[in-house]
Coordinates of C-alpha atoms and ligand atoms in Angstrom, one line a residue:
M9 CA -13.1 3.7 8.5
H10 CA -11.1 4.1 5.3
E11 CA -8.7 1.2 6.0
L12 CA -11.6 -1.3 6.4
G13 CA -12.7 -0.5 2.8
V14 CA -9.1 -0.9 1.7
V15 CA -8.8 -4.3 3.3
T16 CA -12.2 -5.4 2.0
H17 CA -11.0 -4.5 -1.5
V18 CA -7.7 -6.5 -1.0
I19 CA -9.7 -9.6 0.3
R20 CA -12.0 -9.4 -2.7
T21 CA -9.1 -9.2 -5.1
L22 CA -7.5 -12.2 -3.4
E23 CA -10.7 -14.2 -3.7
E24 CA -10.9 -13.5 -7.4
V25 CA -7.3 -14.3 -8.0
A26 CA -7.6 -17.5 -6.0
Q27 CA -10.7 -18.6 -7.9
E28 CA -9.1 -18.0 -11.3
N29 CA -6.0 -20.0 -10.3
D30 CA -7.6 -22.8 -8.3
V31 CA -6.0 -21.7 -5.1
T32 CA -7.7 -22.6 -1.8
K33 CA -5.2 -21.1 0.6
I34 CA -3.1 -18.0 0.4
G35 CA 0.4 -18.2 1.9
S36 CA 1.3 -14.5 1.9
V37 CA 0.3 -11.2 0.5
T38 CA 2.6 -8.2 0.0
L39 CA 1.1 -4.7 -0.1
T40 CA 2.9 -1.5 -1.1
V41 CA 1.8 1.5 0.9
G42 CA 2.9 5.0 0.0
E43 CA 4.1 7.3 2.7
V44 CA 1.5 9.9 1.8
S45 CA -1.2 7.5 0.7
G46 CA -3.2 8.4 3.8
I47 CA -3.3 4.8 4.7
V48 CA -2.4 3.9 8.3
T49 CA -0.4 0.7 8.3
E50 CA -1.4 -0.2 11.9
Q51 CA -5.0 0.0 11.0
I52 CA -4.5 -2.1 7.9
I53 CA -3.0 -4.8 10.1
D54 CA -5.9 -4.6 12.6
C55 CA -8.5 -4.9 9.8
W56 CA -6.5 -7.7 8.2
N57 CA -6.4 -9.7 11.5
W58 CA -10.2 -9.3 11.8
F59 CA -10.9 -10.5 8.3
K60 CA -8.3 -13.3 8.6
K61 CA -10.4 -15.0 11.3
K62 CA -13.5 -15.2 9.2
T63 CA -12.0 -15.8 5.7
P64 CA -10.8 -19.4 5.2
L65 CA -8.8 -18.4 2.1
V66 CA -6.4 -16.1 4.1
C67 CA -6.7 -17.7 7.6
E68 CA -3.0 -18.7 7.5
A69 CA -1.7 -16.0 5.2
E70 CA 1.1 -13.7 6.2
L71 CA 0.6 -10.0 5.5
K72 CA 3.7 -8.1 4.4
I73 CA 3.7 -4.4 4.0
E74 CA 6.3 -2.5 2.0
P75 CA 6.4 1.2 2.7
V76 CA 7.1 3.5 -0.3
P77 CA 8.8 6.8 0.6
A78 CA 7.3 9.9 -0.8
V79 CA 9.5 11.7 -3.3
T80 CA 8.7 15.0 -5.0
W81 CA 10.2 16.3 -8.3
C82 CA 11.0 20.0 -8.8
T83 CA 10.4 21.1 -12.4
A84 CA 12.4 24.3 -11.8
C85 CA 15.8 22.9 -10.8
E86 CA 15.1 19.3 -11.9
Q87 CA 15.9 17.6 -8.6
T88 CA 14.0 15.4 -6.2
Y89 CA 13.5 15.8 -2.5
E90 CA 11.7 14.2 0.5
T91 CA 8.0 15.2 0.3
V92 CA 7.2 14.6 4.0
K93 CA 10.1 16.9 5.1
Y94 CA 9.6 19.8 2.7
G95 CA 6.0 19.6 1.4
K96 CA 5.3 21.4 -1.9
T97 CA 8.3 23.9 -1.7
C98 CA 11.6 22.7 -3.2
P99 CA 14.4 22.9 -0.6
H100 CA 17.0 23.3 -3.4
C101 CA 15.6 26.4 -5.1
G102 CA 12.4 27.4 -3.3
S103 CA 10.2 26.8 -6.3
K104 CA 6.6 25.6 -5.8
E105 CA 6.5 24.1 -9.3
T106 CA 6.7 20.6 -7.9
Y107 CA 4.9 17.4 -8.2
L108 CA 4.7 14.1 -6.4
L109 CA 6.7 11.3 -8.1
Q110 CA 5.9 8.4 -5.7
G111 CA 4.4 7.9 -2.3
S112 CA 0.6 8.1 -2.9
E113 CA 0.2 4.5 -4.1
F114 CA -1.4 1.6 -2.6
A115 CA -1.2 -1.7 -4.4
I116 CA -1.1 -5.5 -4.0
K117 CA 2.4 -6.3 -5.1
E118 CA 2.6 -10.0 -4.7
I119 CA 0.4 -12.9 -3.8
E120 CA 1.8 -16.3 -2.9
A121 CA -0.3 -19.5 -2.8
E122 CA 0.4 -21.9 0.0
Ligands
LIG12 ZN1 13.9 23.2 -7.1

């Protein structure tokens, strides 16, 4: 499962940050998840809850997820549009000369110590 790997990565990062900053308990973690990142938020939450029980550092931490909408830029007419709705074809001019501006990211945005 892809999401399990993602959450493992998040937990490892948190452990590193906690160690560097002498933090023993994390209060909350904010993740940004792009609309077309391929990551399923519900599965992230499931994996997180599983890790939470066996990881003292995050056992009381709150997980916050901020979705990032996918936006595509059209180089032909220089306008943006919703990626999920229109895909790779620009709805303004029909051009396929487009690229994704945002929406594929996955990142740890904020970590709060307790
Ligand atoms: Zn266009």
